[in-house]
mmCIF file of C-alpha atoms in Angstrom:
data_model
loop_
_atom_site.group_PDB
_atom_site.id
_atom_site.type_symbol
_atom_site.label_atom_id
_atom_site.label_comp_id
_atom_site.label_asym_id
_atom_site.label_seq_id
_atom_site.Cartn_x
_atom_site.Cartn_y
_atom_site.Cartn_z
ATOM 1 C CA MET J 25 20.367 12.253 -20.311
ATOM 2 C CA VAL J 26 21.948 12.286 -23.776
ATOM 3 C CA THR J 27 21.744 15.312 -26.048
ATOM 4 C CA PHE J 28 22.039 14.665 -29.783
ATOM 5 C CA LYS J 29 25.031 16.342 -31.387
ATOM 6 C CA GLY J 30 24.348 19.602 -33.093
ATOM 7 C CA SER J 31 22.364 21.065 -30.201
ATOM 8 C CA GLU J 32 21.685 24.780 -30.530
ATOM 9 C CA THR J 33 19.724 27.326 -28.627
ATOM 10 C CA ALA J 34 16.029 26.670 -29.220
ATOM 11 C CA LYS J 35 14.510 28.875 -31.889
ATOM 12 C CA PRO J 36 10.830 29.817 -32.152
ATOM 13 C CA LYS J 37 10.326 27.383 -35.023
ATOM 14 C CA PRO J 38 12.260 24.310 -36.158
ATOM 15 C CA ILE J 39 13.858 24.017 -39.551
ATOM 16 C CA ILE J 40 11.704 21.389 -41.288
ATOM 17 C CA PRO J 41 12.487 20.070 -44.790
ATOM 18 C CA TRP J 42 9.826 21.024 -47.290
ATOM 19 C CA LYS J 43 8.522 17.464 -47.810
ATOM 20 C CA ALA J 44 8.027 16.986 -44.093
ATOM 21 C CA ARG J 45 6.509 20.452 -43.750
ATOM 22 C CA ILE J 46 3.955 19.723 -46.476
ATOM 23 C CA SER J 47 3.056 16.410 -44.810
ATOM 24 C CA LEU J 48 2.676 18.036 -41.385
ATOM 25 C CA THR J 49 0.500 20.803 -42.809
ATOM 26 C CA PHE J 50 -1.651 18.234 -44.621
ATOM 27 C CA LEU J 51 -2.076 16.103 -41.481
ATOM 28 C CA SER J 52 -2.928 19.127 -39.339
ATOM 29 C CA THR J 53 -5.488 20.350 -41.876
ATOM 30 C CA ILE J 54 -7.135 16.937 -42.153
ATOM 31 C CA SER J 55 -7.264 16.626 -38.376
ATOM 32 C CA ASP J 56 -8.891 20.031 -37.990
ATOM 33 C CA THR J 57 -11.358 19.349 -40.815
ATOM 34 C CA ALA J 58 -12.392 15.886 -39.575
ATOM 35 C CA ARG J 59 -12.832 16.780 -35.889
ATOM 36 C CA ARG J 60 -16.189 18.230 -34.877
ATOM 37 C CA SER J 61 -16.884 20.474 -31.894
ATOM 38 C CA ASN J 62 -19.571 18.073 -30.628
ATOM 39 C CA GLY J 63 -16.958 15.375 -30.026
ATOM 40 C CA THR J 64 -17.627 13.358 -33.189
ATOM 41 C CA ILE J 65 -15.396 12.851 -36.189
ATOM 42 C CA ASN J 66 -15.708 12.430 -39.937
ATOM 43 C CA ARG J 67 -14.277 8.922 -40.042
ATOM 44 C CA ARG J 68 -15.149 8.472 -43.713
ATOM 45 C CA LEU J 69 -12.947 11.427 -44.643
ATOM 46 C CA LEU J 70 -10.093 10.135 -42.484
ATOM 47 C CA ASN J 71 -10.288 6.655 -43.979
ATOM 48 C CA LEU J 72 -10.243 8.126 -47.471
ATOM 49 C CA LEU J 73 -7.063 10.111 -46.820
ATOM 50 C CA ASP J 74 -5.200 7.620 -44.604
ATOM 51 C CA LEU J 75 -2.905 6.010 -47.169
ATOM 52 C CA LYS J 76 -2.445 2.286 -46.567
ATOM 53 C CA SER J 77 0.283 -0.258 -47.165
ATOM 54 C CA GLN J 78 -0.594 -3.901 -47.779
ATOM 55 C CA ALA J 79 1.055 -6.730 -45.872
ATOM 56 C CA ASN J 80 3.550 -8.600 -48.033
ATOM 57 C CA ALA J 81 4.657 -12.211 -47.562
ATOM 58 C CA THR J 82 7.446 -11.591 -50.077
ATOM 59 C CA PRO J 83 10.482 -9.953 -48.435
ATOM 60 C CA VAL J 84 10.738 -6.219 -49.061
ATOM 61 C CA ASN J 85 14.135 -4.871 -48.027
ATOM 62 C CA GLY J 86 14.619 -7.993 -45.946
ATOM 63 C CA VAL J 87 11.262 -7.879 -44.118
ATOM 64 C CA THR J 88 8.043 -9.870 -44.582
ATOM 65 C CA SER J 89 4.710 -8.901 -43.066
ATOM 66 C CA LYS J 90 1.291 -10.415 -42.491
ATOM 67 C CA ASP J 91 -1.877 -9.437 -40.645
ATOM 68 C CA ILE J 92 -3.203 -11.630 -37.839
ATOM 69 C CA THR J 93 -6.756 -11.174 -36.577
ATOM 70 C CA ILE J 94 -7.578 -11.896 -32.936
ATOM 71 C CA ASP J 95 -11.140 -10.579 -32.716
ATOM 72 C CA ALA J 96 -12.726 -9.572 -36.035
ATOM 73 C CA GLU J 97 -15.878 -8.169 -34.417
ATOM 74 C CA ASN J 98 -13.877 -5.732 -32.289
ATOM 75 C CA LYS J 99 -11.283 -5.132 -35.023
ATOM 76 C CA LEU J 100 -8.460 -6.376 -32.817
ATOM 77 C CA TRP J 101 -5.570 -7.442 -35.026
ATOM 78 C CA PHE J 102 -1.874 -6.854 -35.495
ATOM 79 C CA ARG J 103 0.625 -6.654 -38.317
ATOM 80 C CA LEU J 104 3.539 -9.011 -37.842
ATOM 81 C CA PHE J 105 6.920 -7.969 -39.269
ATOM 82 C CA THR J 106 9.647 -10.614 -39.550
ATOM 83 C CA PRO J 107 13.246 -9.972 -40.649
ATOM 84 C CA SER J 108 14.854 -12.287 -43.178
ATOM 85 C CA VAL J 109 17.669 -13.572 -40.987
ATOM 86 C CA SER J 110 19.148 -17.025 -40.706
ATOM 87 C CA PHE J 111 17.895 -19.235 -37.883
ATOM 88 C CA ALA J 112 21.579 -19.889 -37.192
ATOM 89 C CA ALA J 113 21.793 -16.273 -35.998
ATOM 90 C CA GLY J 114 19.803 -17.284 -32.915
ATOM 91 C CA SER J 115 16.556 -16.111 -31.389
ATOM 92 C CA LEU J 116 15.094 -12.667 -31.990
ATOM 93 C CA PRO J 117 13.596 -10.210 -29.495
ATOM 94 C CA VAL J 118 9.930 -9.260 -29.900
ATOM 95 C CA ILE J 119 8.838 -5.607 -30.033
ATOM 96 C CA ILE J 120 5.161 -4.970 -29.339
ATOM 97 C CA PHE J 121 4.510 -1.581 -30.917
ATOM 98 C CA PHE J 122 1.537 0.766 -30.433
ATOM 99 C CA HIS J 123 1.114 3.490 -33.050
ATOM 100 C CA GLY J 124 0.416 7.141 -32.326
ATOM 101 C CA GLY J 125 -2.338 9.419 -33.604
ATOM 102 C CA CYS J 126 -3.976 10.979 -30.525
ATOM 103 C CA PHE J 127 -5.929 7.724 -29.983
ATOM 104 C CA THR J 128 -8.045 8.926 -32.947
ATOM 105 C CA PHE J 129 -6.026 8.415 -36.115
ATOM 106 C CA PHE J 130 -4.044 5.750 -37.995
ATOM 107 C CA SER J 131 -3.549 1.994 -37.776
ATOM 108 C CA PRO J 132 -0.705 -0.503 -38.292
ATOM 109 C CA ASP J 133 -1.305 -0.482 -42.063
ATOM 110 C CA SER J 134 -1.061 3.312 -42.310
ATOM 111 C CA LEU J 135 1.768 4.038 -44.717
ATOM 112 C CA GLY J 136 4.006 5.869 -42.240
ATOM 113 C CA TYR J 137 3.691 3.311 -39.457
ATOM 114 C CA ASP J 138 4.140 0.339 -41.761
ATOM 115 C CA ALA J 139 7.396 1.884 -42.964
ATOM 116 C CA PHE J 140 8.583 2.755 -39.443
ATOM 117 C CA CYS J 141 7.956 -0.773 -38.145
ATOM 118 C CA ARG J 142 9.731 -2.262 -41.163
ATOM 119 C CA ARG J 143 12.777 -0.169 -40.335
ATOM 120 C CA LEU J 144 12.692 -1.290 -36.704
ATOM 121 C CA CYS J 145 12.336 -4.911 -37.749
ATOM 122 C CA ARG J 146 15.215 -4.765 -40.217
ATOM 123 C CA HIS J 147 17.745 -2.718 -38.260
ATOM 124 C CA VAL J 148 17.431 -4.141 -34.734
ATOM 125 C CA PRO J 149 16.700 -6.939 -35.970
ATOM 126 C CA ALA J 150 13.537 -8.024 -34.174
ATOM 127 C CA VAL J 151 10.099 -9.482 -34.699
ATOM 128 C CA VAL J 152 7.697 -6.531 -34.550
ATOM 129 C CA VAL J 153 4.038 -6.847 -33.553
ATOM 130 C CA SER J 154 2.251 -3.620 -34.565
ATOM 131 C CA VAL J 155 -1.083 -3.480 -32.759
ATOM 132 C CA ASN J 156 -4.408 -2.200 -34.042
ATOM 133 C CA TYR J 157 -6.602 -0.826 -31.253
ATOM 134 C CA PRO J 158 -10.041 0.875 -31.069
ATOM 135 C CA LEU J 159 -10.015 4.594 -31.808
ATOM 136 C CA THR J 160 -11.736 7.568 -30.250
ATOM 137 C CA PRO J 161 -14.269 9.081 -30.234
ATOM 138 C CA GLU J 162 -16.090 5.849 -31.070
ATOM 139 C CA HIS J 163 -14.302 4.081 -28.201
ATOM 140 C CA GLN J 164 -13.333 5.817 -24.955
ATOM 141 C CA PHE J 165 -10.900 4.964 -22.182
ATOM 142 C CA PRO J 166 -10.088 2.263 -21.148
ATOM 143 C CA SER J 167 -10.814 0.207 -24.291
ATOM 144 C CA GLN J 168 -7.408 1.054 -25.826
ATOM 145 C CA TYR J 169 -5.594 -0.159 -22.709
ATOM 146 C CA ASP J 170 -7.819 -3.257 -22.494
ATOM 147 C CA ASN J 171 -6.940 -4.228 -26.058
ATOM 148 C CA GLY J 172 -3.252 -3.528 -25.536
ATOM 149 C CA GLU J 173 -3.202 -5.830 -22.527
ATOM 150 C CA HIS J 174 -5.233 -8.432 -24.454
ATOM 151 C CA ILE J 175 -2.547 -8.586 -27.137
ATOM 152 C CA LEU J 176 0.113 -9.570 -24.585
ATOM 153 C CA TYR J 177 -2.018 -12.333 -23.120
ATOM 154 C CA PHE J 178 -2.965 -13.575 -26.580
ATOM 155 C CA LEU J 179 0.706 -13.848 -27.572
ATOM 156 C CA ASP J 180 1.514 -15.456 -24.232
ATOM 157 C CA GLU J 181 -1.096 -18.159 -24.856
ATOM 158 C CA ASN J 182 -0.525 -18.471 -28.622
ATOM 159 C CA PRO J 183 3.222 -18.156 -29.281
ATOM 160 C CA MET J 184 2.805 -20.323 -32.396
ATOM 161 C CA VAL J 185 1.512 -17.264 -34.326
ATOM 162 C CA LEU J 186 5.028 -15.830 -34.159
ATOM 163 C CA PRO J 187 8.018 -17.132 -36.139
ATOM 164 C CA GLU J 188 9.928 -20.003 -34.529
ATOM 165 C CA ASN J 189 12.949 -17.833 -33.755
ATOM 166 C CA ALA J 190 10.894 -15.214 -31.864
ATOM 167 C CA ASP J 191 11.809 -15.248 -28.178
ATOM 168 C CA VAL J 192 8.932 -13.810 -26.112
ATOM 169 C CA SER J 193 11.101 -13.884 -22.993
ATOM 170 C CA LYS J 194 12.917 -10.967 -24.676
ATOM 171 C CA CYS J 195 9.891 -8.741 -25.156
ATOM 172 C CA PHE J 196 9.944 -4.957 -25.467
ATOM 173 C CA LEU J 197 6.978 -2.620 -25.365
ATOM 174 C CA ALA J 198 7.264 0.382 -27.667
ATOM 175 C CA GLY J 199 5.080 3.199 -28.862
ATOM 176 C CA ASP J 200 5.055 6.748 -30.082
ATOM 177 C CA SER J 201 2.860 9.642 -28.911
ATOM 178 C CA ALA J 202 -0.545 8.181 -27.901
ATOM 179 C CA GLY J 203 0.907 4.718 -28.499
ATOM 180 C CA ALA J 204 3.606 5.395 -25.904
ATOM 181 C CA ASN J 205 0.877 6.450 -23.459
ATOM 182 C CA LEU J 206 -0.940 3.189 -24.210
ATOM 183 C CA ALA J 207 2.226 1.101 -23.796
ATOM 184 C CA HIS J 208 2.976 2.803 -20.470
ATOM 185 C CA ASN J 209 -0.434 1.838 -19.145
ATOM 186 C CA VAL J 210 -0.058 -1.720 -20.436
ATOM 187 C CA ALA J 211 3.269 -1.903 -18.556
ATOM 188 C CA ILE J 212 1.481 -0.745 -15.385
ATOM 189 C CA ARG J 213 -1.212 -3.402 -15.816
ATOM 190 C CA VAL J 214 1.301 -6.176 -16.450
ATOM 191 C CA GLY J 215 3.273 -5.077 -13.396
ATOM 192 C CA LYS J 216 0.164 -5.091 -11.207
ATOM 193 C CA MET J 217 -0.791 -8.540 -12.446
ATOM 194 C CA GLY J 218 2.699 -9.730 -11.552
ATOM 195 C CA LEU J 219 2.281 -8.394 -8.008
ATOM 196 C CA GLN J 220 -1.068 -10.113 -7.703
ATOM 197 C CA GLU J 221 0.404 -13.352 -9.029
ATOM 198 C CA ASN J 222 3.066 -13.264 -6.316
ATOM 199 C CA ARG J 223 0.293 -13.074 -3.723
ATOM 200 C CA VAL J 224 -2.215 -15.646 -4.989
ATOM 201 C CA GLY J 225 -0.524 -17.548 -7.839
ATOM 202 C CA ASN J 226 -1.892 -18.738 -11.208
ATOM 203 C CA LEU J 227 -2.050 -15.242 -12.704
ATOM 204 C CA GLY J 228 0.027 -13.126 -15.040
ATOM 205 C CA LEU J 229 2.077 -13.860 -18.131
ATOM 206 C CA ARG J 230 3.654 -17.302 -18.404
ATOM 207 C CA ARG J 231 5.951 -17.031 -21.418
ATOM 208 C CA ILE J 232 6.235 -13.330 -22.158
ATOM 209 C CA ARG J 233 8.721 -11.313 -20.145
ATOM 210 C CA VAL J 234 8.695 -7.565 -20.721
ATOM 211 C CA VAL J 235 12.313 -6.482 -20.310
ATOM 212 C CA GLY J 236 12.213 -2.939 -21.716
ATOM 213 C CA PHE J 237 10.064 -0.079 -22.924
ATOM 214 C CA VAL J 238 10.802 2.400 -25.724
ATOM 215 C CA SER J 239 8.700 5.550 -25.220
ATOM 216 C CA ILE J 240 8.923 7.895 -28.214
ATOM 217 C CA GLN J 241 7.622 11.410 -27.498
ATOM 218 C CA PRO J 242 4.806 10.070 -25.278
ATOM 219 C CA LEU J 243 1.457 11.835 -25.245
ATOM 220 C CA PHE J 244 0.764 13.090 -21.720
ATOM 221 C CA GLY J 245 -1.003 16.207 -20.484
ATOM 222 C CA GLY J 246 -2.802 17.935 -17.655
ATOM 223 C CA GLU J 247 -4.882 20.911 -16.638
ATOM 224 C CA GLU J 248 -1.792 23.099 -16.394
ATOM 225 C CA ARG J 249 -0.506 24.899 -19.470
ATOM 226 C CA THR J 250 3.216 24.221 -19.460
ATOM 227 C CA GLU J 251 5.898 26.566 -20.707
ATOM 228 C CA ALA J 252 6.576 24.386 -23.764
ATOM 229 C CA GLU J 253 2.877 24.134 -24.672
ATOM 230 C CA VAL J 254 2.647 27.915 -24.769
ATOM 231 C CA LYS J 255 6.027 28.535 -26.384
ATOM 232 C CA PHE J 256 5.615 25.987 -29.184
ATOM 233 C CA GLU J 257 1.878 26.273 -29.750
ATOM 234 C CA GLY J 258 1.112 25.363 -33.371
ATOM 235 C CA VAL J 259 4.723 24.517 -34.280
ATOM 236 C CA SER J 260 3.804 21.130 -35.757
ATOM 237 C CA LEU J 261 0.872 18.751 -35.413
ATOM 238 C CA VAL J 262 0.342 19.291 -31.679
ATOM 239 C CA SER J 263 -1.689 22.266 -30.470
ATOM 240 C CA MET J 264 -3.488 22.885 -27.204
ATOM 241 C CA GLU J 265 -6.838 22.993 -29.001
ATOM 242 C CA ARG J 266 -6.243 19.629 -30.696
ATOM 243 C CA ALA J 267 -4.950 18.059 -27.502
ATOM 244 C CA ASP J 268 -7.905 19.372 -25.471
ATOM 245 C CA TRP J 269 -10.345 17.855 -27.970
ATOM 246 C CA MET J 270 -8.491 14.554 -27.927
ATOM 247 C CA TRP J 271 -8.462 14.277 -24.125
ATOM 248 C CA LYS J 272 -12.147 15.230 -23.958
ATOM 249 C CA VAL J 273 -13.250 12.407 -26.259
ATOM 250 C CA PHE J 274 -10.794 9.890 -24.777
ATOM 251 C CA LEU J 275 -11.169 10.304 -21.011
ATOM 252 C CA PRO J 276 -14.214 9.112 -19.030
ATOM 253 C CA ASP J 277 -17.129 11.524 -19.032
ATOM 254 C CA GLY J 278 -16.734 14.143 -16.317
ATOM 255 C CA SER J 279 -12.950 13.719 -16.048
ATOM 256 C CA ASP J 280 -10.436 16.509 -16.478
ATOM 257 C CA ARG J 281 -6.941 16.323 -17.935
ATOM 258 C CA ASP J 282 -5.411 15.495 -14.549
ATOM 259 C CA HIS J 283 -6.889 12.002 -14.864
ATOM 260 C CA GLN J 284 -4.145 9.414 -14.302
ATOM 261 C CA ALA J 285 -4.371 8.296 -17.941
ATOM 262 C CA SER J 286 -3.224 11.712 -19.157
ATOM 263 C CA ASN J 287 -1.288 13.302 -16.285
ATOM 264 C CA VAL J 288 0.574 10.133 -15.379
ATOM 265 C CA SER J 289 2.976 11.894 -13.016
ATOM 266 C CA GLY J 290 0.360 14.270 -11.546
ATOM 267 C CA PRO J 291 -1.862 14.327 -8.457
ATOM 268 C CA ASN J 292 -3.701 11.120 -9.414
ATOM 269 C CA SER J 293 -0.649 9.150 -10.534
ATOM 270 C CA GLU J 294 -0.117 5.453 -9.950
ATOM 271 C CA ASP J 295 1.826 4.076 -6.982
ATOM 272 C CA LEU J 296 4.826 2.308 -8.518
ATOM 273 C CA SER J 297 6.257 0.945 -5.282
ATOM 274 C CA GLY J 298 7.032 -2.739 -5.684
ATOM 275 C CA LEU J 299 5.926 -2.666 -9.318
ATOM 276 C CA ASP J 300 8.173 -4.406 -11.841
ATOM 277 C CA TYR J 301 8.146 -1.556 -14.357
ATOM 278 C CA PRO J 302 10.425 -2.232 -17.347
ATOM 279 C CA ASP J 303 13.629 -0.298 -17.936
ATOM 280 C CA THR J 304 12.629 2.640 -20.109
ATOM 281 C CA LEU J 305 14.107 4.764 -22.889
ATOM 282 C CA VAL J 306 12.329 8.107 -23.444
ATOM 283 C CA PHE J 307 12.783 10.268 -26.539
ATOM 284 C CA VAL J 308 12.073 14.008 -26.359
ATOM 285 C CA GLY J 309 12.040 16.671 -29.085
ATOM 286 C CA GLY J 310 13.120 20.234 -28.380
ATOM 287 C CA PHE J 311 10.260 21.676 -30.466
ATOM 288 C CA ASP J 312 7.587 19.339 -29.143
ATOM 289 C CA PRO J 313 4.924 21.204 -27.133
ATOM 290 C CA LEU J 314 4.538 18.032 -25.015
ATOM 291 C CA GLN J 315 8.152 17.931 -23.887
ATOM 292 C CA ASP J 316 7.560 19.279 -20.355
ATOM 293 C CA TRP J 317 5.120 16.438 -19.661
ATOM 294 C CA GLN J 318 7.620 13.951 -21.085
ATOM 295 C CA ARG J 319 10.418 15.271 -18.866
ATOM 296 C CA ARG J 320 8.149 15.052 -15.821
ATOM 297 C CA TYR J 321 7.371 11.459 -16.753
ATOM 298 C CA HIS J 322 11.089 10.690 -16.905
ATOM 299 C CA ASP J 323 11.687 12.338 -13.532
ATOM 300 C CA TRP J 324 8.654 10.593 -12.003
ATOM 301 C CA LEU J 325 9.952 7.171 -12.997
ATOM 302 C CA LYS J 326 13.383 8.065 -11.681
ATOM 303 C CA ASN J 327 11.951 9.231 -8.350
ATOM 304 C CA TRP J 328 10.231 5.851 -7.997
ATOM 305 C CA GLY J 329 13.608 4.172 -8.434
ATOM 306 C CA LYS J 330 12.899 2.838 -11.924
ATOM 307 C CA LYS J 331 15.641 2.622 -14.536
ATOM 308 C CA VAL J 332 14.951 5.302 -17.139
ATOM 309 C CA HIS J 333 17.110 7.064 -19.699
ATOM 310 C CA MET J 334 16.184 10.105 -21.757
ATOM 311 C CA ILE J 335 17.553 11.097 -25.159
ATOM 312 C CA GLU J 336 16.805 14.586 -26.412
ATOM 313 C CA TYR J 337 16.756 15.867 -29.985
ATOM 314 C CA PRO J 338 16.828 19.640 -29.391
ATOM 315 C CA ASN J 339 15.958 20.615 -32.970
ATOM 316 C CA MET J 340 13.222 18.069 -33.601
ATOM 317 C CA PHE J 341 9.428 18.347 -33.652
ATOM 318 C CA HIS J 342 6.667 15.904 -32.716
ATOM 319 C CA ALA J 343 6.671 12.762 -34.913
ATOM 320 C CA PHE J 344 9.979 13.580 -36.650
ATOM 321 C CA TYR J 345 10.946 9.877 -36.678
ATOM 322 C CA ILE J 346 8.235 9.096 -39.256
ATOM 323 C CA PHE J 347 10.162 11.053 -41.891
ATOM 324 C CA GLN J 348 12.861 8.707 -43.188
ATOM 325 C CA ASP J 349 14.769 11.456 -45.004
ATOM 326 C CA LEU J 350 15.681 13.124 -41.705
ATOM 327 C CA PRO J 351 19.055 11.891 -40.380
ATOM 328 C CA GLU J 352 17.657 12.163 -36.855
ATOM 329 C CA SER J 353 15.056 9.539 -37.752
ATOM 330 C CA SER J 354 17.801 7.048 -38.585
ATOM 331 C CA HIS J 355 19.720 7.975 -35.423
ATOM 332 C CA LEU J 356 16.609 7.221 -33.356
ATOM 333 C CA ILE J 357 16.318 3.744 -34.895
ATOM 334 C CA THR J 358 19.990 3.114 -34.094
ATOM 335 C CA GLN J 359 19.524 4.239 -30.494
ATOM 336 C CA ILE J 360 16.544 1.902 -30.089
ATOM 337 C CA LYS J 361 18.718 -0.909 -31.452
ATOM 338 C CA ASP J 362 21.490 -0.032 -28.981
ATOM 339 C CA PHE J 363 19.023 0.056 -26.062
ATOM 340 C CA ILE J 364 17.622 -3.368 -26.956
ATOM 341 C CA ASN J 365 21.040 -4.944 -27.532
ATOM 342 C CA THR J 366 22.335 -3.530 -24.256
ATOM 343 C CA LYS J 367 19.359 -4.951 -22.381
ATOM 344 C CA LEU J 368 19.917 -8.374 -23.931
ATOM 345 C CA SER J 369 23.691 -8.487 -23.535
#
């Protein structure tokens, strides 16, 4: 485990710059206003306040972007980010990114996620595929995982939609919060398909090879109230009440939070024996109420003999990486770059 320099004893509340604090307060207020106790949501209000960024075929800070639709009826599409690098520089890795938002909010064209993916694309550099997936409460489990898996098979069968220098044999899954949960489950599905292919043949991915997974403050939970959930209740964005609502509208009817989709390392967890699970980098924030679940996830992978590395930012809150003005946000991008380059070296 790596601890970011500047670690101090945890305080009751993090020091958050005023711009970030205003944004977090705004997002929390909108979330609380839009969610209804009957499990529905005011999607019109959310769409009105979710600021968007248009795709741009003209390079902006060395990155072009375009939207590619796979299934218009089911709103399955992705935003493709391509760095302006010379073909002489060689092939580029492909990052398949799943955005966060409690499975309920945001999309690849949301302002914050467009900017984050542009930064990833430019600094790694890599081709970034930012995936749009169906949101709750309109769509429950497992539709998000189904669509995430569909994206991989679509790219495997249609590599021509990517730039010529994109190398899908150097593919990384990545996601933050709920998106990291989604990416984890896609990795499980791909691994299972690989096992099945070894037994019967003619299955699985042909061109794509998932070689790594970047899990940024993954959204996991369970029936237990952990020490961090209690200690940091209401610190920023994540609260037990919001998380409980999210799991209720996401999980199958009649399920509790120990379902394997939420408590991935709990009593109903997957058997990873023999599974080709990608080498994983996990980011944890010291003021994130979800951190105990994230640490358990790290330990669970390690106990199964999977290669996993955890980097902790002791003074950071949930979703800190979205705020470009924070130096820790830039450090995180650099550490993702280092992880990818190390895997490919």
